[in-house]
Tab-separated table of C-alpha atoms (C1' of nucleotides) in Angstrom:
chain	number	residue	atom	x	y	z
A	1	UNK	CA	5.625	38.775	9.956
A	2	UNK	CA	3.496	35.728	10.860
A	3	UNK	CA	0.215	37.703	11.354
A	4	UNK	CA	-1.664	34.589	12.301
A	5	UNK	CA	-3.204	36.999	14.887
A	6	UNK	CA	-6.317	37.601	12.832
A	7	UNK	CA	-8.847	37.326	15.577
A	8	UNK	CA	-11.050	34.662	14.226
A	9	UNK	CA	-14.531	35.230	14.636
A	10	UNK	CA	-16.105	32.288	16.170
A	11	UNK	CA	-15.310	29.559	18.629
A	12	UNK	CA	-11.562	28.975	18.784
A	13	UNK	CA	-9.973	25.692	17.726
A	14	UNK	CA	-9.233	23.245	20.460
A	15	UNK	CA	-6.320	21.724	18.558
A	16	UNK	CA	-3.217	22.555	16.621
A	17	UNK	CA	-3.799	21.628	13.011
A	18	UNK	CA	-0.066	20.924	12.545
A	19	UNK	CA	0.203	18.426	15.316
A	20	UNK	CA	-3.060	16.882	14.208
A	21	UNK	CA	-1.660	16.339	10.730
A	22	UNK	CA	1.445	14.957	12.342
A	23	UNK	CA	-0.470	12.443	14.164
A	24	UNK	CA	-2.638	11.516	11.207
A	25	UNK	CA	0.465	11.102	9.179
A	26	UNK	CA	1.858	8.647	11.693
A	27	UNK	CA	-1.129	6.497	11.201
A	28	UNK	CA	-1.019	6.590	7.423
A	29	UNK	CA	2.601	5.884	7.657
A	30	UNK	CA	2.146	2.490	9.302
A	31	UNK	CA	-1.126	1.273	7.723
A	32	UNK	CA	-1.013	2.899	4.352
A	33	UNK	CA	-3.849	4.991	2.907
A	34	UNK	CA	-6.370	2.379	2.236
A	35	UNK	CA	-6.074	0.389	5.355
A	36	UNK	CA	-6.439	3.489	7.561
A	37	UNK	CA	-9.996	4.333	8.608
A	38	UNK	CA	-11.499	7.468	9.713
A	39	UNK	CA	-11.948	6.049	13.213
A	40	UNK	CA	-8.219	5.319	13.418
A	41	UNK	CA	-7.414	8.888	12.509
A	42	UNK	CA	-9.898	10.343	14.983
A	43	UNK	CA	-8.645	8.068	17.640
A	44	UNK	CA	-5.088	9.079	16.976
A	45	UNK	CA	-5.671	12.682	16.627
A	46	UNK	CA	-8.102	12.852	19.647
A	47	UNK	CA	-10.693	14.828	17.713
A	48	UNK	CA	-13.746	13.472	16.066
A	49	UNK	CA	-14.576	13.056	12.340
A	50	UNK	CA	-16.498	16.222	11.797
A	51	UNK	CA	-13.634	18.289	13.198
A	52	UNK	CA	-11.119	16.406	10.927
A	53	UNK	CA	-13.500	16.907	7.978
A	54	UNK	CA	-13.941	20.552	8.646
A	55	UNK	CA	-10.122	21.069	8.952
A	56	UNK	CA	-8.767	19.090	6.101
A	57	UNK	CA	-11.638	17.974	3.899
A	58	UNK	CA	-12.013	14.233	3.355
A	59	UNK	CA	-9.720	11.359	4.102
A	60	UNK	CA	-8.044	11.728	0.736
A	61	UNK	CA	-7.366	15.438	1.255
A	62	UNK	CA	-5.812	14.659	4.564
A	63	UNK	CA	-3.647	11.926	3.209
A	64	UNK	CA	-2.406	14.392	0.433
A	65	UNK	CA	-1.634	16.978	3.004
A	66	UNK	CA	0.334	14.509	5.016
A	67	UNK	CA	2.226	13.422	1.852
A	68	UNK	CA	2.992	16.943	0.858
A	69	UNK	CA	4.450	17.771	4.240
A	70	UNK	CA	6.633	14.679	3.922
A	71	UNK	CA	7.824	15.825	0.454
A	72	UNK	CA	8.562	19.325	1.565
A	73	UNK	CA	10.349	18.266	4.769
A	74	UNK	CA	12.482	15.645	2.987
A	75	UNK	CA	13.344	18.154	0.150
A	76	UNK	CA	14.355	20.806	2.702
A	77	UNK	CA	16.497	18.331	4.561
A	78	UNK	CA	18.182	17.021	1.594
A	79	UNK	CA	18.768	20.597	0.157
A	80	UNK	CA	20.402	21.532	3.383
A	81	UNK	CA	22.512	18.548	3.665
A	82	UNK	CA	23.729	19.041	0.082
A	83	UNK	CA	24.412	22.627	0.571
A	84	UNK	CA	27.600	21.911	2.571
A	85	UNK	CA	31.088	22.017	0.953
A	86	UNK	CA	32.696	19.070	2.791
A	87	UNK	CA	33.893	16.261	0.656
A	88	UNK	CA	31.147	14.564	-1.430
A	89	UNK	CA	31.850	11.110	0.192
A	90	UNK	CA	31.250	12.681	3.559
A	91	UNK	CA	28.052	14.357	2.517
A	92	UNK	CA	26.531	11.314	1.174
A	93	UNK	CA	27.653	9.171	4.270
A	94	UNK	CA	25.892	11.634	6.522
A	95	UNK	CA	22.742	11.822	4.387
A	96	UNK	CA	22.305	8.143	4.211
A	97	UNK	CA	23.088	7.543	8.051
A	98	UNK	CA	20.556	10.195	8.884
A	99	UNK	CA	17.965	8.739	6.549
A	100	UNK	CA	18.390	5.315	8.256
A	101	UNK	CA	17.788	6.914	11.595
A	102	UNK	CA	14.569	8.652	10.312
A	103	UNK	CA	13.376	5.382	8.561
A	104	UNK	CA	13.725	3.448	11.783
A	105	UNK	CA	12.128	6.130	13.976
A	106	UNK	CA	8.729	5.946	15.426
A	107	UNK	CA	7.021	3.551	17.863
A	108	UNK	CA	7.247	0.588	15.638
A	109	UNK	CA	10.914	1.300	14.460
A	110	UNK	CA	10.346	0.123	10.854
A	111	UNK	CA	8.231	2.671	9.131
A	112	UNK	CA	10.741	3.518	6.254
A	113	UNK	CA	9.841	6.520	4.117
A	114	UNK	CA	6.145	7.722	4.213
A	115	UNK	CA	6.153	8.444	0.620
A	116	UNK	CA	7.952	5.318	-0.612
A	117	UNK	CA	6.286	3.160	1.863
A	118	UNK	CA	2.610	4.113	1.125
A	119	UNK	CA	2.269	6.399	-1.992
A	120	UNK	CA	3.906	3.784	-4.277
A	121	UNK	CA	0.891	1.402	-3.701
A	122	UNK	CA	-1.561	4.199	-4.024
A	123	UNK	CA	0.092	5.561	-7.201
A	124	UNK	CA	-1.495	3.216	-9.849
A	125	UNK	CA	-5.067	4.198	-9.015
A	126	UNK	CA	-4.768	7.714	-7.419
A	127	UNK	CA	-3.453	10.276	-9.824
A	128	UNK	CA	-2.998	12.908	-7.107
A	129	UNK	CA	-0.729	10.654	-5.119
A	130	UNK	CA	1.108	9.521	-8.117
A	131	UNK	CA	1.766	12.930	-9.210
A	132	UNK	CA	3.059	13.941	-5.790
A	133	UNK	CA	5.212	10.933	-5.665
A	134	UNK	CA	6.584	11.663	-9.205
A	135	UNK	CA	7.419	15.059	-8.027
A	136	UNK	CA	9.173	13.912	-4.976
A	137	UNK	CA	11.385	11.632	-6.923
A	138	UNK	CA	12.113	13.993	-9.639
A	139	UNK	CA	13.214	16.674	-7.089
A	140	UNK	CA	15.384	14.181	-5.335
A	141	UNK	CA	16.956	13.165	-8.634
A	142	UNK	CA	17.399	16.823	-9.420
A	143	UNK	CA	18.977	17.819	-6.091
A	144	UNK	CA	21.466	14.979	-6.161
A	145	UNK	CA	22.515	15.354	-9.887
A	146	UNK	CA	22.818	19.223	-9.475
A	147	UNK	CA	25.204	18.624	-6.419
A	148	UNK	CA	27.127	16.047	-8.308
A	149	UNK	CA	27.731	18.377	-11.052
A	150	UNK	CA	29.346	20.722	-8.667
A	151	UNK	CA	31.688	18.012	-7.516
A	152	UNK	CA	31.943	15.884	-10.518
A	153	UNK	CA	35.603	15.195	-9.847
A	154	UNK	CA	34.816	13.365	-6.657
A	155	UNK	CA	32.448	10.860	-8.394
A	156	UNK	CA	33.831	7.241	-9.318
A	157	UNK	CA	35.957	7.474	-12.546
A	158	UNK	CA	33.740	7.560	-15.661
A	159	UNK	CA	30.595	8.082	-13.688
A	160	UNK	CA	28.604	11.140	-14.675
A	161	UNK	CA	26.399	13.206	-12.507
A	162	UNK	CA	23.277	12.162	-14.673
A	163	UNK	CA	24.027	8.483	-13.726
A	164	UNK	CA	24.959	9.050	-10.080
A	165	UNK	CA	21.904	11.100	-9.331
A	166	UNK	CA	19.186	8.631	-9.872
A	167	UNK	CA	21.252	6.026	-8.107
A	168	UNK	CA	21.659	8.186	-5.065
A	169	UNK	CA	17.895	8.389	-5.132
A	170	UNK	CA	17.791	4.638	-5.531
A	171	UNK	CA	19.755	4.203	-2.427
A	172	UNK	CA	16.786	6.015	-0.650
A	173	UNK	CA	14.331	3.682	-2.294
A	174	UNK	CA	16.125	0.611	-1.234
A	175	UNK	CA	16.669	1.818	2.331
A	176	UNK	CA	12.995	2.647	2.558
A	177	UNK	CA	11.870	-0.745	1.363
A	178	UNK	CA	14.199	-2.625	3.574
A	179	UNK	CA	13.466	-0.506	6.427
A	180	UNK	CA	9.822	-1.578	6.333
A	181	UNK	CA	10.810	-5.254	6.409
A	182	UNK	CA	12.313	-4.642	9.875
A	183	UNK	CA	16.028	-4.771	8.818
A	184	UNK	CA	18.275	-3.348	11.614
A	185	UNK	CA	19.930	0.079	11.411
A	186	UNK	CA	23.617	-1.160	11.141
A	187	UNK	CA	22.734	-3.391	8.234
A	188	UNK	CA	21.006	-0.504	6.585
A	189	UNK	CA	23.781	1.704	7.162
A	190	UNK	CA	26.176	-0.783	5.663
A	191	UNK	CA	24.102	-0.641	2.476
A	192	UNK	CA	24.442	3.187	2.541
A	193	UNK	CA	28.075	2.942	2.778
A	194	UNK	CA	28.170	0.596	-0.150
A	195	UNK	CA	26.114	2.926	-2.212
A	196	UNK	CA	28.780	5.724	-1.363
A	197	UNK	CA	31.480	3.373	-2.455
A	198	UNK	CA	29.794	2.828	-5.818
A	199	UNK	CA	28.951	6.533	-6.329
A	200	UNK	CA	32.280	8.092	-5.135
A	201	UNK	CA	34.565	5.011	-5.759
A	202	UNK	CA	35.997	2.839	-2.915
A	203	UNK	CA	37.297	4.580	0.004
A	204	UNK	CA	40.914	5.866	-0.392
A	205	UNK	CA	42.262	3.030	1.974
A	206	UNK	CA	41.873	2.371	5.569
B	1	UNK	CA	5.391	-37.874	-12.217
B	2	UNK	CA	2.764	-35.175	-11.857
B	3	UNK	CA	0.068	-37.696	-11.023
B	4	UNK	CA	-2.537	-34.938	-10.645
B	5	UNK	CA	-4.972	-37.468	-12.307
B	6	UNK	CA	-6.241	-38.691	-8.978
B	7	UNK	CA	-9.824	-38.608	-10.080
B	8	UNK	CA	-11.349	-36.314	-7.480
B	9	UNK	CA	-14.511	-37.591	-6.042
B	10	UNK	CA	-17.177	-34.979	-6.300
B	11	UNK	CA	-18.201	-32.284	-8.768
B	12	UNK	CA	-15.197	-31.104	-10.756
B	13	UNK	CA	-13.967	-27.506	-10.535
B	14	UNK	CA	-15.155	-25.093	-13.190
B	15	UNK	CA	-11.961	-23.072	-13.251
B	16	UNK	CA	-8.265	-23.345	-13.180
B	17	UNK	CA	-6.821	-22.389	-9.897
B	18	UNK	CA	-3.628	-21.159	-11.309
B	19	UNK	CA	-5.365	-18.825	-13.783
B	20	UNK	CA	-7.779	-17.608	-11.180
B	21	UNK	CA	-4.632	-16.748	-8.834
B	22	UNK	CA	-3.237	-14.844	-11.779
B	23	UNK	CA	-6.243	-12.752	-12.191
B	24	UNK	CA	-6.551	-12.247	-8.533
B	25	UNK	CA	-2.951	-11.148	-8.375
B	26	UNK	CA	-3.612	-8.676	-11.198
B	27	UNK	CA	-5.985	-6.906	-8.968
B	28	UNK	CA	-3.882	-6.858	-5.849
B	29	UNK	CA	-1.267	-5.686	-8.142
B	30	UNK	CA	-2.954	-2.590	-9.185
B	31	UNK	CA	-4.826	-1.664	-5.954
B	32	UNK	CA	-2.759	-3.045	-3.271
B	33	UNK	CA	-4.047	-5.392	-0.558
B	34	UNK	CA	-6.096	-3.230	1.460
B	35	UNK	CA	-7.973	-1.359	-1.422
B	36	UNK	CA	-8.929	-4.669	-3.062
B	37	UNK	CA	-12.312	-6.137	-2.011
B	38	UNK	CA	-13.583	-9.597	-2.429
B	39	UNK	CA	-15.981	-8.254	-4.882
B	40	UNK	CA	-13.148	-7.023	-6.943
B	41	UNK	CA	-11.493	-10.343	-6.985
B	42	UNK	CA	-14.801	-12.218	-7.691
B	43	UNK	CA	-15.437	-9.947	-10.526
B	44	UNK	CA	-12.028	-10.439	-11.973
B	45	UNK	CA	-11.803	-14.063	-11.523
B	46	UNK	CA	-15.475	-14.751	-12.755
B	47	UNK	CA	-16.109	-16.908	-9.723
B	48	UNK	CA	-18.100	-15.903	-6.689
B	49	UNK	CA	-16.905	-15.480	-3.170
B	50	UNK	CA	-17.618	-18.888	-1.882
B	51	UNK	CA	-15.712	-20.522	-4.462
B	52	UNK	CA	-12.674	-18.256	-3.897
B	53	UNK	CA	-12.930	-18.972	-0.266
B	54	UNK	CA	-13.106	-22.665	-0.687
B	55	UNK	CA	-10.149	-22.753	-3.062
B	56	UNK	CA	-7.656	-20.296	-1.192
B	57	UNK	CA	-9.091	-19.516	2.103
B	58	UNK	CA	-9.677	-15.819	3.031
B	59	UNK	CA	-8.615	-12.776	1.279
B	60	UNK	CA	-5.312	-12.729	3.166
B	61	UNK	CA	-4.383	-16.256	2.189
B	62	UNK	CA	-5.164	-15.519	-1.487
B	63	UNK	CA	-2.962	-12.492	-1.338
B	64	UNK	CA	-0.043	-14.494	0.263
B	65	UNK	CA	-0.382	-17.107	-2.340
B	66	UNK	CA	-0.223	-14.446	-5.171
B	67	UNK	CA	2.825	-12.947	-3.289
B	68	UNK	CA	4.529	-16.240	-3.085
B	69	UNK	CA	3.982	-17.050	-6.744
B	70	UNK	CA	5.729	-13.702	-7.573
B	71	UNK	CA	8.445	-14.472	-5.344
B	72	UNK	CA	9.161	-17.814	-6.845
B	73	UNK	CA	8.672	-16.597	-10.463
B	74	UNK	CA	10.970	-13.808	-9.912
B	75	UNK	CA	13.548	-15.803	-8.145
B	76	UNK	CA	13.533	-18.470	-10.856
B	77	UNK	CA	13.884	-15.829	-13.590
B	78	UNK	CA	16.735	-14.194	-11.846
B	79	UNK	CA	18.582	-17.428	-11.236
B	80	UNK	CA	18.079	-18.508	-14.842
B	81	UNK	CA	19.339	-15.033	-15.942
B	82	UNK	CA	22.479	-15.262	-13.658
B	83	UNK	CA	23.354	-18.692	-14.693
B	84	UNK	CA	24.790	-17.691	-18.030
B	85	UNK	CA	28.434	-17.233	-18.541
B	86	UNK	CA	28.282	-14.250	-20.885
B	87	UNK	CA	30.156	-11.045	-19.480
B	88	UNK	CA	28.515	-9.696	-16.233
B	89	UNK	CA	27.977	-6.500	-17.781
B	90	UNK	CA	25.737	-8.009	-20.472
B	91	UNK	CA	23.954	-10.211	-17.879
B	92	UNK	CA	22.980	-7.264	-15.799
B	93	UNK	CA	22.065	-5.153	-18.791
B	94	UNK	CA	19.607	-7.926	-19.906
B	95	UNK	CA	18.131	-8.403	-16.540
B	96	UNK	CA	17.403	-4.794	-15.939
B	97	UNK	CA	15.880	-4.341	-19.390
B	98	UNK	CA	13.752	-7.360	-18.967
B	99	UNK	CA	12.701	-6.180	-15.578
B	100	UNK	CA	11.555	-2.794	-17.071
B	101	UNK	CA	9.496	-4.637	-19.591
B	102	UNK	CA	7.828	-6.754	-16.945
B	103	UNK	CA	7.318	-3.743	-14.671
B	104	UNK	CA	5.518	-1.883	-17.457
B	105	UNK	CA	3.451	-4.894	-18.713
B	106	UNK	CA	-0.250	-5.092	-18.022
B	107	UNK	CA	-3.285	-3.208	-18.945
B	108	UNK	CA	-2.338	0.003	-17.127
B	109	UNK	CA	1.406	-0.222	-18.068
B	110	UNK	CA	2.757	1.025	-14.696
B	111	UNK	CA	2.363	-1.829	-12.202
B	112	UNK	CA	5.950	-2.123	-11.231
B	113	UNK	CA	6.792	-4.994	-9.024
B	114	UNK	CA	4.068	-6.812	-7.239
B	115	UNK	CA	6.102	-7.370	-4.109
B	116	UNK	CA	7.614	-4.038	-3.895
B	117	UNK	CA	4.673	-2.209	-5.027
B	118	UNK	CA	2.168	-3.691	-2.565
B	119	UNK	CA	3.904	-5.759	0.130
B	120	UNK	CA	5.973	-2.915	1.357
B	121	UNK	CA	2.887	-0.929	2.406
B	122	UNK	CA	1.544	-4.015	4.023
B	123	UNK	CA	4.694	-5.037	5.709
B	124	UNK	CA	4.436	-2.906	8.896
B	125	UNK	CA	1.266	-4.406	10.080
B	126	UNK	CA	1.168	-7.820	8.406
B	127	UNK	CA	3.965	-10.109	9.690
B	128	UNK	CA	3.359	-12.750	6.900
B	129	UNK	CA	3.641	-10.251	4.226
B	130	UNK	CA	6.686	-8.731	5.949
B	131	UNK	CA	8.441	-12.105	6.221
B	132	UNK	CA	7.799	-12.967	2.694
B	133	UNK	CA	9.244	-9.665	1.526
B	134	UNK	CA	12.113	-10.135	3.613
B	135	UNK	CA	12.765	-13.384	2.086
B	136	UNK	CA	12.321	-12.069	-1.287
B	137	UNK	CA	14.872	-9.348	-0.744
B	138	UNK	CA	17.160	-11.614	0.946
B	139	UNK	CA	17.030	-14.197	-1.912
B	140	UNK	CA	17.633	-11.362	-4.437
B	141	UNK	CA	20.603	-10.103	-2.557
B	142	UNK	CA	22.049	-13.519	-2.353
B	143	UNK	CA	21.581	-14.432	-5.863
B	144	UNK	CA	23.333	-11.230	-6.979
B	145	UNK	CA	26.105	-11.582	-4.415
B	146	UNK	CA	26.927	-15.225	-5.281
B	147	UNK	CA	27.070	-14.357	-8.946
B	148	UNK	CA	29.268	-11.379	-8.498
B	149	UNK	CA	31.764	-13.662	-6.351
B	150	UNK	CA	32.036	-15.892	-9.393
B	151	UNK	CA	33.018	-12.727	-11.612
B	152	UNK	CA	34.528	-10.484	-9.063
B	153	UNK	CA	37.064	-9.263	-11.608
B	154	UNK	CA	34.315	-7.791	-13.598
B	155	UNK	CA	33.179	-5.505	-10.877
B	156	UNK	CA	34.174	-1.871	-10.736
B	157	UNK	CA	37.500	-1.384	-9.207
B	158	UNK	CA	37.651	-1.861	-5.502
B	159	UNK	CA	33.924	-2.935	-5.297
B	160	UNK	CA	33.134	-6.174	-3.458
B	161	UNK	CA	30.373	-8.577	-4.297
B	162	UNK	CA	28.864	-7.967	-0.754
B	163	UNK	CA	28.573	-4.250	-1.711
B	164	UNK	CA	27.394	-4.723	-5.302
B	165	UNK	CA	24.816	-7.325	-4.463
B	166	UNK	CA	22.547	-5.207	-2.510
B	167	UNK	CA	23.013	-2.426	-4.920
B	168	UNK	CA	21.858	-4.616	-7.658
B	169	UNK	CA	18.803	-5.346	-5.676
B	170	UNK	CA	18.341	-1.715	-5.022
B	171	UNK	CA	18.114	-1.108	-8.871
B	172	UNK	CA	15.108	-3.439	-8.837
B	173	UNK	CA	13.616	-1.422	-6.114
B	174	UNK	CA	14.109	2.049	-7.644
B	175	UNK	CA	12.857	0.715	-10.943
B	176	UNK	CA	9.830	-0.712	-9.297
B	177	UNK	CA	9.041	2.504	-7.463
B	178	UNK	CA	9.496	4.637	-10.526
B	179	UNK	CA	7.564	2.254	-12.836
B	180	UNK	CA	4.606	2.921	-10.499
B	181	UNK	CA	4.717	6.581	-11.017
B	182	UNK	CA	4.244	6.081	-14.703
B	183	UNK	CA	7.792	6.684	-15.922
B	184	UNK	CA	8.437	5.427	-19.546
B	185	UNK	CA	10.332	2.476	-20.352
B	186	UNK	CA	13.332	4.203	-22.147
B	187	UNK	CA	13.926	6.400	-19.047
B	188	UNK	CA	13.818	3.462	-16.805
B	189	UNK	CA	16.055	1.487	-18.970
B	190	UNK	CA	18.659	4.317	-18.827
B	191	UNK	CA	18.549	4.122	-15.016
B	192	UNK	CA	19.232	0.313	-15.398
B	193	UNK	CA	22.290	1.189	-17.657
B	194	UNK	CA	23.406	3.755	-15.133
B	195	UNK	CA	23.372	1.010	-12.433
B	196	UNK	CA	25.409	-1.350	-14.701
B	197	UNK	CA	27.952	1.400	-15.134
B	198	UNK	CA	28.241	1.811	-11.291
B	199	UNK	CA	28.456	-1.903	-10.554
B	200	UNK	CA	30.802	-2.903	-13.310
B	201	UNK	CA	32.526	0.387	-13.975
B	202	UNK	CA	31.842	2.672	-17.027
B	203	UNK	CA	31.538	0.776	-20.374
B	204	UNK	CA	35.078	0.210	-21.918
B	205	UNK	CA	34.163	3.009	-24.458
B	206	UNK	CA	31.869	3.613	-27.285
C	1	DA	C1'	-30.257	-46.137	-10.461
C	2	DG	C1'	-29.231	-44.332	-5.971
C	3	DG	C1'	-26.034	-42.722	-2.555
C	4	DA	C1'	-21.778	-40.117	-1.660
C	5	DT	C1'	-18.947	-36.361	-2.488
C	6	DT	C1'	-17.534	-32.147	-3.960
C	7	DC	C1'	-18.393	-27.862	-6.059
C	8	DT	C1'	-21.432	-23.714	-7.278
C	9	DT	C1'	-25.031	-20.426	-6.438
C	10	DT	C1'	-27.994	-17.524	-3.908
C	11	DG	C1'	-28.769	-14.782	-0.287
C	12	DC	C1'	-28.078	-13.280	4.078
C	13	DG	C1'	-26.164	-10.890	8.500
C	14	DG	C1'	-23.265	-8.523	11.458
C	15	DA	C1'	-19.705	-5.296	11.417
C	16	DA	C1'	-17.266	-1.505	9.715
C	17	DT	C1'	-16.681	2.099	6.314
C	18	DG	C1'	-16.834	7.238	4.795
C	19	DG	C1'	-19.494	10.926	5.248
C	20	DT	C1'	-23.101	14.136	7.237
C	21	DA	C1'	-27.158	16.689	9.864
C	22	DC	C1'	-28.165	18.905	13.763
C	23	DA	C1'	-27.920	20.959	18.020
C	24	DA	C1'	-25.135	22.445	21.997
C	25	DA	C1'	-21.006	25.187	23.193
C	26	DA	C1'	-17.509	28.866	22.968
C	27	DA	C1'	-15.740	32.909	21.412
C	28	DG	C1'	-16.108	37.856	19.355
C	29	DA	C1'	-19.193	42.211	17.720
C	30	DG	C1'	-22.409	45.458	18.666
D	1	DC	C1'	-26.764	41.213	27.079
D	2	DT	C1'	-27.915	39.559	22.638
D	3	DC	C1'	-26.647	38.288	17.985
D	4	DT	C1'	-23.479	36.296	14.946
D	5	DT	C1'	-19.863	33.103	13.775
D	6	DT	C1'	-17.269	29.163	14.135
D	7	DT	C1'	-16.160	24.701	16.276
D	8	DT	C1'	-17.507	20.574	18.841
D	9	DG	C1'	-20.063	16.376	20.055
D	10	DT	C1'	-23.696	13.097	19.275
D	11	DA	C1'	-26.018	10.532	16.523
D	12	DC	C1'	-27.257	8.889	12.357
D	13	DC	C1'	-27.305	7.223	7.213
D	14	DA	C1'	-26.433	4.582	3.127
D	15	DT	C1'	-23.077	1.734	1.485
D	16	DT	C1'	-19.681	-1.605	1.374
D	17	DC	C1'	-17.255	-5.072	3.629
D	18	DC	C1'	-16.005	-10.091	4.688
D	19	DG	C1'	-17.592	-14.249	5.662
D	20	DC	C1'	-20.799	-18.045	5.734
D	21	DA	C1'	-25.119	-21.094	5.676
D	22	DA	C1'	-28.092	-23.644	3.165
D	23	DA	C1'	-29.870	-25.344	-0.919
D	24	DG	C1'	-28.975	-26.844	-5.948
D	25	DA	C1'	-25.887	-29.066	-9.466
D	26	DA	C1'	-22.253	-32.051	-11.309
D	27	DT	C1'	-19.558	-35.999	-11.034
D	28	DC	C1'	-17.889	-40.643	-9.044
D	29	DC	C1'	-18.783	-45.090	-6.699
D	30	DT	C1'	-21.355	-49.139	-5.928
DNA sequence: AGGATTCTTTGCGGAATGGTACAAAAAGAG
DNA sequence: CTCTTTTTGTACCATTCCGCAAAGAATCCT
């Protein structure tokens, strides 16, 4: 039911828009929005500016498309991870460990989160980026909080889902920030384990 | 023992470098490094480009000077706040509340933390900014951790200073990120209170 | 007063920026 | 085969960018 076989009329595209968006995002990811030039994007995607322009609009629209892709991907991954019914402590552990691996992926190995790493700077003067970032954070808070409500008994004593939810998001934020400074994976994962200890209480024993 | 009265030889400066740095920082704070032009800085400081250049070096040196000022100011403020001997819970409460006020100060009211809000984007491709940001985070972690060691009994049960320290820093990070999206002060302060609850355990009762 | 020294101002130049016009090219429709 | 439609490549434009050179202005020293 994809029905993308609509037989377009004119000359066919010589590129896959999805892959192009991916490569463009990689550049924004490293440099941020303002420091990325159209020449950078053209070089990274292999196609020239008019093609980029025709496919995505201007530089800002391309950036927003990349941001939104990351928002949707991150949201889907988080929802999937939270949907399991294993103990909450293990869920969080897996989520944070995976997050660290993603934040340290890529050629440079310290890109962190695309949204936190670039849209935060952009947010003050760019309403579109700000709104998307707000939405991302709100969705993350909501996903954690809802899951914590289902397993409220597994939270640390006296901690409510409404308190733990934003602090789980906060763990993403600090990991994203620290990853961008070049901190190593083990050290980041240790911080993730510490966050789990605060949210769920210290590990039973050994 | 300031001895800044060294009677400089030539024409005296028509501006106060400290104030100029402050105004320049305000521009970087809103726009980030890459999106700020020398014209923006000249307009905000009131002096023209060659004077800026002579006083601070190029744009990057000016940015680094602004970053380092924020790092020193934040470090001093944190050390001072942590030096008191009131209950740990209250100390953290005060620190996070004040932090929110600072993050929401300024004309736009949503600038967040200058370092987290702008240097994080810059960090991947700018070693100097990355190192300064690393140092800032390490110092913050260390200050919290050391203070927690002095009052380890006031931490939540089973939580060690080494775990709580980075999570106190993480609270700064999430507040900085959220502030830049325009979240209101009360909501931010509620997150700060939640962080205190996680670090020190839930409040005794009412 | 006159020279030395430092800062300020004006204006410039080379490079890079985001964006676009236009013609050539590649496909389908008739 | 010809016409239409869409994409591609080249070249270009106007603007903005950072940085600097050179001349003028303000102060100190002798």
